[in-house]
Amino acid sequence: MAVHLKASASEHAVVADLLPCRIAHDGPAPNARSFFAPTVPEDLSRGQTCTFRGRLLRGSTIDLANTGEGYHGFIFEEPRKPATDQEERHWVSSKGFSQLTYWNLEATPTPQDTVPKALGWIAIAEALHGPATTHAAPAPAPA
């Protein structure tokens, strides 16, 4: 089975939030900001806060463009679902984002959270799969 990805000409930027829960909805949420409005403190080191369904969330925004070679995130949609597992699949990007805000349930965001640690693998993958470089051994110290 082949998978084809295509960029849409009408793609537009969105705000991406990664919530620590599962929402049983798959589709647009045009009025989500009226229910989910984070507050940004003056001291950004404390992170952002908001509540969702009465639960305190603490978040941190990650600029994807600064995590490597100018990365961006994309949201893909499948206009037509295949009838069988053997059919080719065609996905079209409908939205893009350059920043991602991830949210923890009550815990203050830290670099040890799963999202920042996962993004750290980008640099490791680039080092492993990039071109090999040779480094000269340091000269011995004079005796």
N, CA, C and O atoms as CSV, one atom per row, in Angstrom:
chain,resi,resn,atom,element,x,y,z
A,1,MET,N,N,0.844,-1.165,0.000
A,1,MET,CA,C,0.000,0.000,0.000
A,1,MET,C,C,0.900,1.242,0.000
A,1,MET,O,O,1.828,1.339,0.803
A,2,ALA,N,N,0.629,2.166,-0.879
A,2,ALA,CA,C,1.390,3.411,-0.973
A,2,ALA,C,C,0.629,4.533,-0.279
A,2,ALA,O,O,-0.602,4.556,-0.260
A,3,VAL,N,N,1.384,5.451,0.284
A,3,VAL,CA,C,0.812,6.626,0.927
A,3,VAL,C,C,1.366,7.848,0.211
A,3,VAL,O,O,2.580,7.976,0.054
A,4,HIS,N,N,0.490,8.745,-0.225
A,4,HIS,CA,C,0.881,9.949,-0.934
A,4,HIS,C,C,0.509,11.163,-0.093
A,4,HIS,O,O,-0.624,11.283,0.373
A,5,LEU,N,N,1.475,12.066,0.099
A,5,LEU,CA,C,1.246,13.297,0.843
A,5,LEU,C,C,1.326,14.463,-0.125
A,5,LEU,O,O,2.216,14.517,-0.973
A,6,LYS,N,N,0.390,15.396,0.005
A,6,LYS,CA,C,0.340,16.544,-0.897
A,6,LYS,C,C,0.091,17.808,-0.084
A,6,LYS,O,O,-0.766,17.842,0.799
A,7,ALA,N,N,0.862,18.848,-0.403
A,7,ALA,CA,C,0.651,20.141,0.247
A,7,ALA,C,C,-0.509,20.851,-0.430
A,7,ALA,O,O,-0.624,20.850,-1.656
A,8,SER,N,N,-1.357,21.451,0.370
A,8,SER,CA,C,-2.507,22.176,-0.166
A,8,SER,C,C,-2.123,23.621,-0.452
A,8,SER,O,O,-1.366,24.232,0.302
A,9,ALA,N,N,-2.643,24.155,-1.532
A,9,ALA,CA,C,-2.388,25.561,-1.870
A,9,ALA,C,C,-3.126,26.495,-0.919
A,9,ALA,O,O,-2.720,27.644,-0.741
A,10,SER,N,N,-4.202,26.015,-0.307
A,10,SER,CA,C,-5.003,26.870,0.574
A,10,SER,C,C,-4.677,26.646,2.053
A,10,SER,O,O,-5.470,27.011,2.921
A,11,GLU,N,N,-3.537,26.058,2.342
A,11,GLU,CA,C,-3.147,25.777,3.720
A,11,GLU,C,C,-3.011,27.084,4.504
A,11,GLU,O,O,-2.471,28.063,3.987
A,12,HIS,N,N,-3.492,27.104,5.731
A,12,HIS,CA,C,-3.366,28.307,6.547
A,12,HIS,C,C,-2.837,27.938,7.934
A,12,HIS,O,O,-2.974,26.802,8.387
A,13,ALA,N,N,-2.233,28.921,8.595
A,13,ALA,CA,C,-1.616,28.704,9.899
A,13,ALA,C,C,-2.673,28.614,10.995
A,13,ALA,O,O,-3.686,29.313,10.963
A,14,VAL,N,N,-2.417,27.746,11.957
A,14,VAL,CA,C,-3.324,27.572,13.084
A,14,VAL,C,C,-2.516,27.575,14.376
A,14,VAL,O,O,-1.289,27.475,14.353
A,15,VAL,N,N,-3.204,27.689,15.483
A,15,VAL,CA,C,-2.604,27.550,16.800
A,15,VAL,C,C,-2.721,26.085,17.179
A,15,VAL,O,O,-3.816,25.524,17.150
A,16,ALA,N,N,-1.601,25.455,17.535
A,16,ALA,CA,C,-1.618,24.023,17.872
A,16,ALA,C,C,-1.450,23.854,19.378
A,16,ALA,O,O,-0.487,24.349,19.963
A,17,ASP,N,N,-2.390,23.157,19.996
A,17,ASP,CA,C,-2.342,22.848,21.422
A,17,ASP,C,C,-2.397,21.340,21.582
A,17,ASP,O,O,-3.251,20.678,20.991
A,18,LEU,N,N,-1.484,20.794,22.383
A,18,LEU,CA,C,-1.451,19.370,22.675
A,18,LEU,C,C,-1.942,19.185,24.098
A,18,LEU,O,O,-1.234,19.506,25.053
A,19,LEU,N,N,-3.158,18.667,24.240
A,19,LEU,CA,C,-3.796,18.526,25.557
A,19,LEU,C,C,-3.514,17.156,26.155
A,19,LEU,O,O,-3.348,16.186,25.416
A,20,PRO,N,N,-3.456,17.058,27.491
A,20,PRO,CA,C,-3.186,15.781,28.150
A,20,PRO,C,C,-4.447,14.945,28.345
A,20,PRO,O,O,-4.672,14.388,29.420
A,21,CYS,N,N,-5.255,14.863,27.312
A,21,CYS,CA,C,-6.495,14.101,27.405
A,21,CYS,C,C,-6.921,13.690,26.001
A,21,CYS,O,O,-6.354,14.146,25.008
A,22,ARG,N,N,-7.905,12.842,25.935
A,22,ARG,CA,C,-8.461,12.427,24.648
A,22,ARG,C,C,-9.847,13.026,24.527
A,22,ARG,O,O,-10.681,12.888,25.422
A,23,ILE,N,N,-10.082,13.691,23.411
A,23,ILE,CA,C,-11.390,14.296,23.165
A,23,ILE,C,C,-12.034,13.504,22.036
A,23,ILE,O,O,-11.461,13.384,20.953
A,24,ALA,N,N,-13.209,12.970,22.283
A,24,ALA,CA,C,-13.884,12.119,21.303
A,24,ALA,C,C,-14.512,12.966,20.200
A,24,ALA,O,O,-15.733,13.001,20.043
A,25,HIS,N,N,-13.656,13.648,19.439
A,25,HIS,CA,C,-14.112,14.460,18.318
A,25,HIS,C,C,-12.998,14.504,17.296
A,25,HIS,O,O,-11.833,14.698,17.645
A,26,ASP,N,N,-13.345,14.327,16.055
A,26,ASP,CA,C,-12.371,14.351,14.981
A,26,ASP,C,C,-12.864,15.326,13.927
A,26,ASP,O,O,-13.661,14.972,13.058
A,27,GLY,N,N,-12.386,16.549,14.012
A,27,GLY,CA,C,-12.827,17.547,13.054
A,27,GLY,C,C,-12.595,18.936,13.579
A,27,GLY,O,O,-12.015,19.111,14.650
A,28,PRO,N,N,-13.040,19.922,12.841
A,28,PRO,CA,C,-12.810,21.302,13.263
A,28,PRO,C,C,-13.601,21.658,14.515
A,28,PRO,O,O,-14.673,21.115,14.782
A,29,ALA,N,N,-13.035,22.582,15.264
A,29,ALA,CA,C,-13.705,23.104,16.454
A,29,ALA,C,C,-13.663,24.623,16.342
A,29,ALA,O,O,-12.793,25.262,16.934
A,30,PRO,N,N,-14.593,25.208,15.589
A,30,PRO,CA,C,-14.508,26.634,15.280
A,30,PRO,C,C,-14.572,27.561,16.479
A,30,PRO,O,O,-14.039,28.668,16.411
A,31,ASN,N,N,-15.197,27.160,17.565
A,31,ASN,CA,C,-15.312,28.054,18.716
A,31,ASN,C,C,-14.509,27.547,19.915
A,31,ASN,O,O,-14.861,27.846,21.056
A,32,ALA,N,N,-13.446,26.793,19.681
A,32,ALA,CA,C,-12.665,26.213,20.776
A,32,ALA,C,C,-12.048,27.275,21.662
A,32,ALA,O,O,-11.964,27.078,22.874
A,33,ARG,N,N,-11.616,28.389,21.105
A,33,ARG,CA,C,-10.978,29.437,21.901
A,33,ARG,C,C,-11.937,30.078,22.902
A,33,ARG,O,O,-11.486,30.678,23.877
A,34,SER,N,N,-13.234,29.966,22.686
A,34,SER,CA,C,-14.161,30.534,23.668
A,34,SER,C,C,-14.235,29.663,24.925
A,34,SER,O,O,-14.645,30.144,25.981
A,35,PHE,N,N,-13.841,28.381,24.825
A,35,PHE,CA,C,-13.840,27.479,25.976
A,35,PHE,C,C,-12.440,27.259,26.528
A,35,PHE,O,O,-12.284,26.805,27.661
A,36,PHE,N,N,-11.431,27.573,25.745
A,36,PHE,CA,C,-10.049,27.252,26.077
A,36,PHE,C,C,-9.203,28.485,25.811
A,36,PHE,O,O,-8.666,28.644,24.715
A,37,ALA,N,N,-9.079,29.365,26.810
A,37,ALA,CA,C,-8.356,30.628,26.641
A,37,ALA,C,C,-7.215,30.692,27.644
A,37,ALA,O,O,-7.434,31.072,28.794
A,38,PRO,N,N,-5.988,30.326,27.235
A,38,PRO,CA,C,-4.849,30.356,28.152
A,38,PRO,C,C,-4.485,31.773,28.572
A,38,PRO,O,O,-4.690,32.732,27.829
A,39,THR,N,N,-3.942,31.882,29.780
A,39,THR,CA,C,-3.404,33.160,30.234
A,39,THR,C,C,-1.888,33.077,30.165
A,39,THR,O,O,-1.289,32.076,30.558
A,40,VAL,N,N,-1.282,34.131,29.666
A,40,VAL,CA,C,0.172,34.187,29.533
A,40,VAL,C,C,0.695,35.169,30.572
A,40,VAL,O,O,0.402,36.362,30.495
A,41,PRO,N,N,1.475,34.679,31.553
A,41,PRO,CA,C,1.991,35.585,32.575
A,41,PRO,C,C,3.131,36.443,32.023
A,41,PRO,O,O,3.699,36.139,30.974
A,42,GLU,N,N,3.452,37.508,32.739
A,42,GLU,CA,C,4.565,38.354,32.319
A,42,GLU,C,C,5.876,37.586,32.376
A,42,GLU,O,O,6.740,37.779,31.521
A,43,ASP,N,N,6.039,36.716,33.373
A,43,ASP,CA,C,7.238,35.904,33.501
A,43,ASP,C,C,6.982,34.571,32.805
A,43,ASP,O,O,6.373,33.673,33.387
A,44,LEU,N,N,7.447,34.438,31.558
A,44,LEU,CA,C,7.165,33.235,30.783
A,44,LEU,C,C,7.838,31.985,31.326
A,44,LEU,O,O,7.474,30.877,30.931
A,45,SER,N,N,8.807,32.131,32.221
A,45,SER,CA,C,9.461,30.950,32.784
A,45,SER,C,C,8.478,30.133,33.628
A,45,SER,O,O,8.694,28.942,33.851
A,46,ARG,N,N,7.405,30.767,34.094
A,46,ARG,CA,C,6.391,30.050,34.862
A,46,ARG,C,C,5.413,29.314,33.962
A,46,ARG,O,O,4.619,28.511,34.451
A,47,GLY,N,N,5.451,29.565,32.665
A,47,GLY,CA,C,4.547,28.891,31.754
A,47,GLY,C,C,3.178,29.537,31.701
A,47,GLY,O,O,2.929,30.560,32.339
A,48,GLN,N,N,2.306,28.932,30.941
A,48,GLN,CA,C,0.940,29.423,30.780
A,48,GLN,C,C,0.004,28.562,31.618
A,48,GLN,O,O,0.326,27.421,31.950
A,49,THR,N,N,-1.146,29.112,31.954
A,49,THR,CA,C,-2.140,28.334,32.697
A,49,THR,C,C,-3.505,28.517,32.063
A,49,THR,O,O,-3.776,29.526,31.413
A,50,CYS,N,N,-4.343,27.544,32.259
A,50,CYS,CA,C,-5.750,27.629,31.867
A,50,CYS,C,C,-6.479,26.474,32.539
A,50,CYS,O,O,-5.858,25.615,33.166
A,51,THR,N,N,-7.766,26.462,32.407
A,51,THR,CA,C,-8.539,25.324,32.896
A,51,THR,C,C,-9.303,24.736,31.729
A,51,THR,O,O,-9.719,25.447,30.814
A,52,PHE,N,N,-9.478,23.449,31.776
A,52,PHE,CA,C,-10.265,22.749,30.769
A,52,PHE,C,C,-11.156,21.771,31.502
A,52,PHE,O,O,-10.677,20.831,32.137
A,53,ARG,N,N,-12.464,21.997,31.411
A,53,ARG,CA,C,-13.460,21.198,32.124
A,53,ARG,C,C,-13.184,21.174,33.618
A,53,ARG,O,O,-13.364,20.150,34.277
A,54,GLY,N,N,-12.741,22.321,34.152
A,54,GLY,CA,C,-12.509,22.459,35.577
A,54,GLY,C,C,-11.160,21.978,36.060
A,54,GLY,O,O,-10.874,22.079,37.253
A,55,ARG,N,N,-10.322,21.462,35.187
A,55,ARG,CA,C,-8.995,20.959,35.586
A,55,ARG,C,C,-7.928,21.971,35.210
A,55,ARG,O,O,-7.961,22.536,34.117
A,56,LEU,N,N,-6.980,22.203,36.113
A,56,LEU,CA,C,-5.893,23.142,35.871
A,56,LEU,C,C,-4.892,22.536,34.891
A,56,LEU,O,O,-4.421,21.414,35.077
A,57,LEU,N,N,-4.580,23.293,33.855
A,57,LEU,CA,C,-3.547,22.891,32.899
A,57,LEU,C,C,-2.431,23.918,32.936
A,57,LEU,O,O,-2.680,25.119,33.045
A,58,ARG,N,N,-1.207,23.441,32.846
A,58,ARG,CA,C,-0.036,24.317,32.766
A,58,ARG,C,C,0.690,23.980,31.479
A,58,ARG,O,O,0.969,22.816,31.193
A,59,GLY,N,N,0.996,25.028,30.694
A,59,GLY,CA,C,1.558,24.787,29.380
A,59,GLY,C,C,2.830,25.536,29.084
A,59,GLY,O,O,3.203,26.481,29.777
A,60,SER,N,N,3.485,25.087,28.035
A,60,SER,CA,C,4.704,25.726,27.550
A,60,SER,C,C,4.664,25.707,26.025
A,60,SER,O,O,4.299,24.697,25.422
A,61,THR,N,N,5.041,26.826,25.402
A,61,THR,CA,C,5.037,26.924,23.952
A,61,THR,C,C,6.430,26.637,23.410
A,61,THR,O,O,7.423,27.169,23.904
A,62,ILE,N,N,6.491,25.795,22.396
A,62,ILE,CA,C,7.746,25.431,21.744
A,62,ILE,C,C,7.715,25.980,20.330
A,62,ILE,O,O,6.767,25.749,19.580
A,63,ASP,N,N,8.760,26.708,19.977
A,63,ASP,CA,C,8.896,27.239,18.621
A,63,ASP,C,C,9.596,26.178,17.783
A,63,ASP,O,O,10.803,25.976,17.911
A,64,LEU,N,N,8.840,25.502,16.927
A,64,LEU,CA,C,9.395,24.404,16.133
A,64,LEU,C,C,10.496,24.864,15.188
A,64,LEU,O,O,11.406,24.098,14.870
A,65,ALA,N,N,10.417,26.099,14.744
A,65,ALA,CA,C,11.433,26.607,13.820
A,65,ALA,C,C,12.806,26.670,14.483
A,65,ALA,O,O,13.824,26.668,13.791
A,66,ASN,N,N,12.848,26.727,15.806
A,66,ASN,CA,C,14.123,26.791,16.525
A,66,ASN,C,C,14.613,25.430,16.995
A,66,ASN,O,O,15.634,25.364,17.680
A,67,THR,N,N,13.933,24.346,16.658
A,67,THR,CA,C,14.347,23.019,17.114
A,67,THR,C,C,15.283,22.335,16.138
A,67,THR,O,O,15.742,21.227,16.417
A,68,GLY,N,N,15.575,22.932,15.036
A,68,GLY,CA,C,16.456,22.303,14.046
A,68,GLY,C,C,16.565,23.168,12.823
A,68,GLY,O,O,16.907,24.347,12.909
A,69,GLU,N,N,16.282,22.593,11.707
A,69,GLU,CA,C,16.424,23.284,10.422
A,69,GLU,C,C,15.132,23.977,10.007
A,69,GLU,O,O,14.681,23.800,8.875
A,70,GLY,N,N,14.536,24.753,10.882
A,70,GLY,CA,C,13.325,25.491,10.544
A,70,GLY,C,C,12.124,24.588,10.346
A,70,GLY,O,O,11.432,24.702,9.334
A,71,TYR,N,N,11.861,23.699,11.281
A,71,TYR,CA,C,10.756,22.754,11.163
A,71,TYR,C,C,9.405,23.438,11.308
A,71,TYR,O,O,9.291,24.485,11.946
A,72,HIS,N,N,8.390,22.840,10.714
A,72,HIS,CA,C,7.004,23.264,10.837
A,72,HIS,C,C,6.154,22.015,10.967
A,72,HIS,O,O,6.517,20.957,10.454
A,73,GLY,N,N,5.031,22.133,11.646
A,73,GLY,CA,C,4.103,21.023,11.762
A,73,GLY,C,C,2.977,21.169,10.752
A,73,GLY,O,O,2.640,22.278,10.337
A,74,PHE,N,N,2.403,20.048,10.363
A,74,PHE,CA,C,1.306,20.048,9.402
A,74,PHE,C,C,0.185,19.150,9.893
A,74,PHE,O,O,0.423,18.153,10.574
A,75,ILE,N,N,-1.029,19.512,9.542
A,75,ILE,CA,C,-2.191,18.682,9.817
A,75,ILE,C,C,-2.683,18.164,8.471
A,75,ILE,O,O,-3.013,18.943,7.576
A,76,PHE,N,N,-2.728,16.852,8.340
A,76,PHE,CA,C,-3.150,16.229,7.094
A,76,PHE,C,C,-4.548,15.656,7.238
A,76,PHE,O,O,-4.933,15.171,8.302
A,77,GLU,N,N,-5.292,15.722,6.162
A,77,GLU,CA,C,-6.629,15.131,6.109
A,77,GLU,C,C,-6.690,14.169,4.937
A,77,GLU,O,O,-6.019,14.361,3.922
A,78,GLU,N,N,-7.487,13.153,5.087
A,78,GLU,CA,C,-7.664,12.171,4.021
A,78,GLU,C,C,-9.050,12.394,3.415
A,78,GLU,O,O,-10.059,12.020,4.012
A,79,PRO,N,N,-9.096,13.015,2.208
A,79,PRO,CA,C,-10.397,13.352,1.619
A,79,PRO,C,C,-11.284,12.135,1.350
A,79,PRO,O,O,-12.507,12.209,1.465
A,80,ARG,N,N,-10.657,11.026,0.995
A,80,ARG,CA,C,-11.432,9.818,0.687
A,80,ARG,C,C,-10.782,8.631,1.385
A,80,ARG,O,O,-9.615,8.317,1.152
A,81,LYS,N,N,-11.542,7.989,2.226
A,81,LYS,CA,C,-11.031,6.822,2.949
A,81,LYS,C,C,-10.972,5.624,2.005
A,81,LYS,O,O,-11.894,5.419,1.215
A,82,PRO,N,N,-9.897,4.826,2.073
A,82,PRO,CA,C,-9.815,3.646,1.211
A,82,PRO,C,C,-10.803,2.571,1.657
A,82,PRO,O,O,-11.125,2.449,2.838
A,83,ALA,N,N,-11.270,1.805,0.689
A,83,ALA,CA,C,-12.230,0.738,0.997
A,83,ALA,C,C,-11.522,-0.482,1.574
A,83,ALA,O,O,-12.109,-1.222,2.365
A,84,THR,N,N,-10.262,-0.700,1.185
A,84,THR,CA,C,-9.501,-1.848,1.681
A,84,THR,C,C,-8.126,-1.387,2.152
A,84,THR,O,O,-7.714,-0.257,1.892
A,85,ASP,N,N,-7.419,-2.281,2.851
A,85,ASP,CA,C,-6.069,-1.967,3.319
A,85,ASP,C,C,-5.061,-1.940,2.183
A,85,ASP,O,O,-3.959,-1.421,2.355
A,86,GLN,N,N,-5.410,-2.484,1.032
A,86,GLN,CA,C,-4.484,-2.572,-0.092
A,86,GLN,C,C,-4.507,-1.338,-0.997
A,86,GLN,O,O,-3.604,-1.162,-1.816
A,87,GLU,N,N,-5.505,-0.498,-0.865
A,87,GLU,CA,C,-5.611,0.688,-1.725
A,87,GLU,C,C,-4.590,1.741,-1.345
A,87,GLU,O,O,-4.161,1.829,-0.194
A,88,GLU,N,N,-4.207,2.542,-2.336
A,88,GLU,CA,C,-3.331,3.666,-2.072
A,88,GLU,C,C,-4.079,4.703,-1.233
A,88,GLU,O,O,-5.294,4.861,-1.350
A,89,ARG,N,N,-3.329,5.399,-0.392
A,89,ARG,CA,C,-3.928,6.425,0.448
A,89,ARG,C,C,-3.380,7.768,0.027
A,89,ARG,O,O,-2.192,7.900,-0.270
A,90,HIS,N,N,-4.259,8.777,0.001
A,90,HIS,CA,C,-3.887,10.128,-0.394
A,90,HIS,C,C,-4.255,11.087,0.725
A,90,HIS,O,O,-5.421,11.187,1.107
A,91,TRP,N,N,-3.252,11.797,1.253
A,91,TRP,CA,C,-3.441,12.753,2.329
A,91,TRP,C,C,-3.077,14.140,1.821
A,91,TRP,O,O,-2.116,14.299,1.069
A,92,VAL,N,N,-3.846,15.145,2.232
A,92,VAL,CA,C,-3.627,16.526,1.815
A,92,VAL,C,C,-3.460,17.382,3.071
A,92,VAL,O,O,-4.263,17.291,4.000
A,93,SER,N,N,-2.408,18.218,3.097
A,93,SER,CA,C,-2.229,19.094,4.259
A,93,SER,C,C,-3.250,20.219,4.185
A,93,SER,O,O,-3.429,20.851,3.144
A,94,SER,N,N,-3.912,20.455,5.308
A,94,SER,CA,C,-4.942,21.490,5.334
A,94,SER,C,C,-4.539,22.674,6.210
A,94,SER,O,O,-5.013,23.792,6.013
A,95,LYS,N,N,-3.658,22.416,7.177
A,95,LYS,CA,C,-3.240,23.462,8.103
A,95,LYS,C,C,-1.780,23.246,8.466
A,95,LYS,O,O,-1.252,22.138,8.363
A,96,GLY,N,N,-1.146,24.318,8.888
A,96,GLY,CA,C,0.237,24.235,9.320
A,96,GLY,C,C,0.450,25.052,10.580
A,96,GLY,O,O,-0.343,25.939,10.896
A,97,PHE,N,N,1.529,24.748,11.302
A,97,PHE,CA,C,1.841,25.511,12.505
A,97,PHE,C,C,3.348,25.527,12.715
A,97,PHE,O,O,4.052,24.577,12.369
A,98,SER,N,N,3.827,26.626,13.288
A,98,SER,CA,C,5.252,26.741,13.582
A,98,SER,C,C,5.505,26.751,15.088
A,98,SER,O,O,6.652,26.666,15.528
A,99,GLN,N,N,4.442,26.853,15.871
A,99,GLN,CA,C,4.558,26.778,17.325
A,99,GLN,C,C,3.562,25.759,17.851
A,99,GLN,O,O,2.467,25.594,17.315
A,100,LEU,N,N,3.970,25.085,18.908
A,100,LEU,CA,C,3.141,24.074,19.539
A,100,LEU,C,C,3.132,24.347,21.035
A,100,LEU,O,O,4.190,24.476,21.651
A,101,THR,N,N,1.944,24.436,21.623
A,101,THR,CA,C,1.837,24.573,23.073
A,101,THR,C,C,1.384,23.230,23.623
A,101,THR,O,O,0.310,22.734,23.284
A,102,TYR,N,N,2.224,22.646,24.483
A,102,TYR,CA,C,1.825,21.389,25.129
A,102,TYR,C,C,1.408,21.695,26.560
A,102,TYR,O,O,1.940,22.597,27.206
A,103,TRP,N,N,0.449,20.923,27.030
A,103,TRP,CA,C,-0.158,21.181,28.339
A,103,TRP,C,C,0.008,19.970,29.244
A,103,TRP,O,O,-0.157,18.829,28.815
A,104,ASN,N,N,0.337,20.237,30.506
A,104,ASN,CA,C,0.401,19.205,31.543
A,104,ASN,C,C,-0.788,19.381,32.472
A,104,ASN,O,O,-1.256,20.497,32.694
A,105,LEU,N,N,-1.261,18.299,33.000
A,105,LEU,CA,C,-2.338,18.344,33.983
A,105,LEU,C,C,-1.734,18.703,35.336
A,105,LEU,O,O,-1.121,17.861,35.991
A,106,GLU,N,N,-1.908,19.948,35.751
A,106,GLU,CA,C,-1.493,20.502,37.036
A,106,GLU,C,C,0.014,20.631,37.246
A,106,GLU,O,O,0.430,21.405,38.109
A,107,ALA,N,N,0.848,19.913,36.502
A,107,ALA,CA,C,2.302,19.967,36.697
A,107,ALA,C,C,2.921,21.095,35.876
A,107,ALA,O,O,2.527,21.327,34.733
A,108,THR,N,N,3.887,21.789,36.460
A,108,THR,CA,C,4.604,22.841,35.750
A,108,THR,C,C,5.469,22.214,34.658
A,108,THR,O,O,6.162,21.229,34.916
A,109,PRO,N,N,5.443,22.770,33.439
A,109,PRO,CA,C,6.260,22.214,32.356
A,109,PRO,C,C,7.760,22.306,32.665
A,109,PRO,O,O,8.234,23.297,33.220
A,110,THR,N,N,8.488,21.257,32.294
A,110,THR,CA,C,9.938,21.219,32.473
A,110,THR,C,C,10.574,20.636,31.206
A,110,THR,O,O,9.879,20.032,30.388
A,111,PRO,N,N,11.883,20.812,31.039
A,111,PRO,CA,C,12.566,20.194,29.890
A,111,PRO,C,C,12.536,18.661,29.936
A,111,PRO,O,O,12.839,18.006,28.939
A,112,GLN,N,N,12.174,18.090,31.086
A,112,GLN,CA,C,12.113,16.637,31.213
A,112,GLN,C,C,10.765,16.055,30.789
A,112,GLN,O,O,10.582,14.838,30.835
A,113,ASP,N,N,9.821,16.900,30.379
A,113,ASP,CA,C,8.525,16.414,29.888
A,113,ASP,C,C,8.724,15.655,28.578
A,113,ASP,O,O,9.735,15.834,27.898
A,114,THR,N,N,7.769,14.818,28.231
A,114,THR,CA,C,7.921,13.961,27.053
A,114,THR,C,C,8.002,14.744,25.745
A,114,THR,O,O,8.743,14.342,24.848
A,115,VAL,N,N,7.274,15.839,25.608
A,115,VAL,CA,C,7.289,16.585,24.339
A,115,VAL,C,C,8.659,17.218,24.077
A,115,VAL,O,O,9.211,17.006,22.997
A,116,PRO,N,N,9.239,17.988,25.017
A,116,PRO,CA,C,10.576,18.534,24.745
A,116,PRO,C,C,11.630,17.449,24.548
A,116,PRO,O,O,12.531,17.599,23.723
A,117,LYS,N,N,11.517,16.351,25.306
A,117,LYS,CA,C,12.484,15.266,25.142
A,117,LYS,C,C,12.345,14.616,23.772
A,117,LYS,O,O,13.347,14.253,23.156
A,118,ALA,N,N,11.119,14.464,23.289
A,118,ALA,CA,C,10.910,13.872,21.959
A,118,ALA,C,C,11.480,14.777,20.874
A,118,ALA,O,O,12.071,14.291,19.910
A,119,LEU,N,N,11.310,16.089,21.023
A,119,LEU,CA,C,11.854,17.011,20.036
A,119,LEU,C,C,13.377,17.031,20.069
A,119,LEU,O,O,14.012,17.396,19.079
A,120,GLY,N,N,13.964,16.647,21.186
A,120,GLY,CA,C,15.415,16.532,21.270
A,120,GLY,C,C,15.968,15.460,20.349
A,120,GLY,O,O,17.139,15.504,19.973
A,121,TRP,N,N,15.133,14.502,19.987
A,121,TRP,CA,C,15.573,13.431,19.091
A,121,TRP,C,C,15.819,13.936,17.676
A,121,TRP,O,O,16.489,13.261,16.894
A,122,ILE,N,N,15.296,15.105,17.331
A,122,ILE,CA,C,15.536,15.654,15.993
A,122,ILE,C,C,17.027,15.865,15.783
A,122,ILE,O,O,17.566,15.482,14.744
A,123,ALA,N,N,17.696,16.466,16.752
A,123,ALA,CA,C,19.135,16.702,16.642
A,123,ALA,C,C,19.909,15.390,16.615
A,123,ALA,O,O,20.903,15.267,15.900
A,124,ILE,N,N,19.458,14.416,17.386
A,124,ILE,CA,C,20.134,13.114,17.398
A,124,ILE,C,C,19.967,12.439,16.042
A,124,ILE,O,O,20.925,11.877,15.512
A,125,ALA,N,N,18.764,12.486,15.474
A,125,ALA,CA,C,18.528,11.872,14.159
A,125,ALA,C,C,19.352,12.560,13.081
A,125,ALA,O,O,19.884,11.897,12.191
A,126,GLU,N,N,19.462,13.893,13.153
A,126,GLU,CA,C,20.279,14.613,12.176
A,126,GLU,C,C,21.737,14.194,12.278
A,126,GLU,O,O,22.409,14.040,11.258
A,127,ALA,N,N,22.236,14.008,13.502
A,127,ALA,CA,C,23.619,13.598,13.691
A,127,ALA,C,C,23.845,12.179,13.178
A,127,ALA,O,O,24.878,11.893,12.573
A,128,LEU,N,N,22.890,11.295,13.418
A,128,LEU,CA,C,23.033,9.904,12.982
A,128,LEU,C,C,22.908,9.735,11.474
A,128,LEU,O,O,23.630,8.940,10.873
A,129,HIS,N,N,21.998,10.479,10.866
A,129,HIS,CA,C,21.701,10.285,9.451
A,129,HIS,C,C,22.322,11.336,8.544
A,129,HIS,O,O,22.204,11.249,7.322
A,130,GLY,N,N,22.979,12.325,9.131
A,130,GLY,CA,C,23.620,13.369,8.337
A,130,GLY,C,C,24.964,12.898,7.805
A,130,GLY,O,O,25.399,11.784,8.096
A,131,PRO,N,N,25.612,13.742,7.031
A,131,PRO,CA,C,26.912,13.364,6.492
A,131,PRO,C,C,27.939,13.212,7.610
A,131,PRO,O,O,27.931,13.961,8.587
A,132,ALA,N,N,28.816,12.236,7.450
A,132,ALA,CA,C,29.852,11.981,8.443
A,132,ALA,C,C,30.946,13.025,8.306
A,132,ALA,O,O,31.333,13.393,7.196
A,133,THR,N,N,31.428,13.485,9.411
A,133,THR,CA,C,32.547,14.425,9.399
A,133,THR,C,C,33.688,13.809,10.183
A,133,THR,O,O,33.474,13.032,11.114
A,134,THR,N,N,34.892,14.161,9.800
A,134,THR,CA,C,36.052,13.664,10.528
A,134,THR,C,C,36.594,14.781,11.395
A,134,THR,O,O,36.657,15.938,10.978
A,135,HIS,N,N,36.969,14.433,12.564
A,135,HIS,CA,C,37.522,15.399,13.492
A,135,HIS,C,C,38.985,15.035,13.736
A,135,HIS,O,O,39.310,13.876,13.994
A,136,ALA,N,N,39.849,16.021,13.653
A,136,ALA,CA,C,41.254,15.783,13.925
A,136,ALA,C,C,41.443,15.582,15.418
A,136,ALA,O,O,40.806,16.237,16.242
A,137,ALA,N,N,42.337,14.657,15.743
A,137,ALA,CA,C,42.632,14.415,17.153
A,137,ALA,C,C,43.379,15.614,17.704
A,137,ALA,O,O,44.193,16.208,16.997
A,138,PRO,N,N,43.123,15.981,18.944
A,138,PRO,CA,C,43.825,17.123,19.515
A,138,PRO,C,C,45.327,16.845,19.608
A,138,PRO,O,O,45.741,15.709,19.841
A,139,ALA,N,N,46.117,17.863,19.428
A,139,ALA,CA,C,47.569,17.712,19.512
A,139,ALA,C,C,47.966,17.406,20.946
A,139,ALA,O,O,47.390,17.957,21.885
A,140,PRO,N,N,48.943,16.535,21.117
A,140,PRO,CA,C,49.362,16.222,22.499
A,140,PRO,C,C,49.990,17.454,23.148
A,140,PRO,O,O,50.620,18.279,22.485
A,141,ALA,N,N,49.803,17.549,24.435
A,141,ALA,CA,C,50.366,18.676,25.201
A,141,ALA,C,C,51.874,18.524,25.275
A,141,ALA,O,O,52.377,17.410,25.420
A,142,PRO,N,N,52.615,19.650,25.176
A,142,PRO,CA,C,54.080,19.546,25.278
A,142,PRO,C,C,54.509,19.073,26.659
A,142,PRO,O,O,53.903,19.413,27.675
A,143,ALA,N,N,55.561,18.285,26.661
A,143,ALA,CA,C,56.030,17.704,27.926
A,143,ALA,C,C,56.918,18.632,28.685
A,143,ALA,O,O,57.391,18.287,29.768
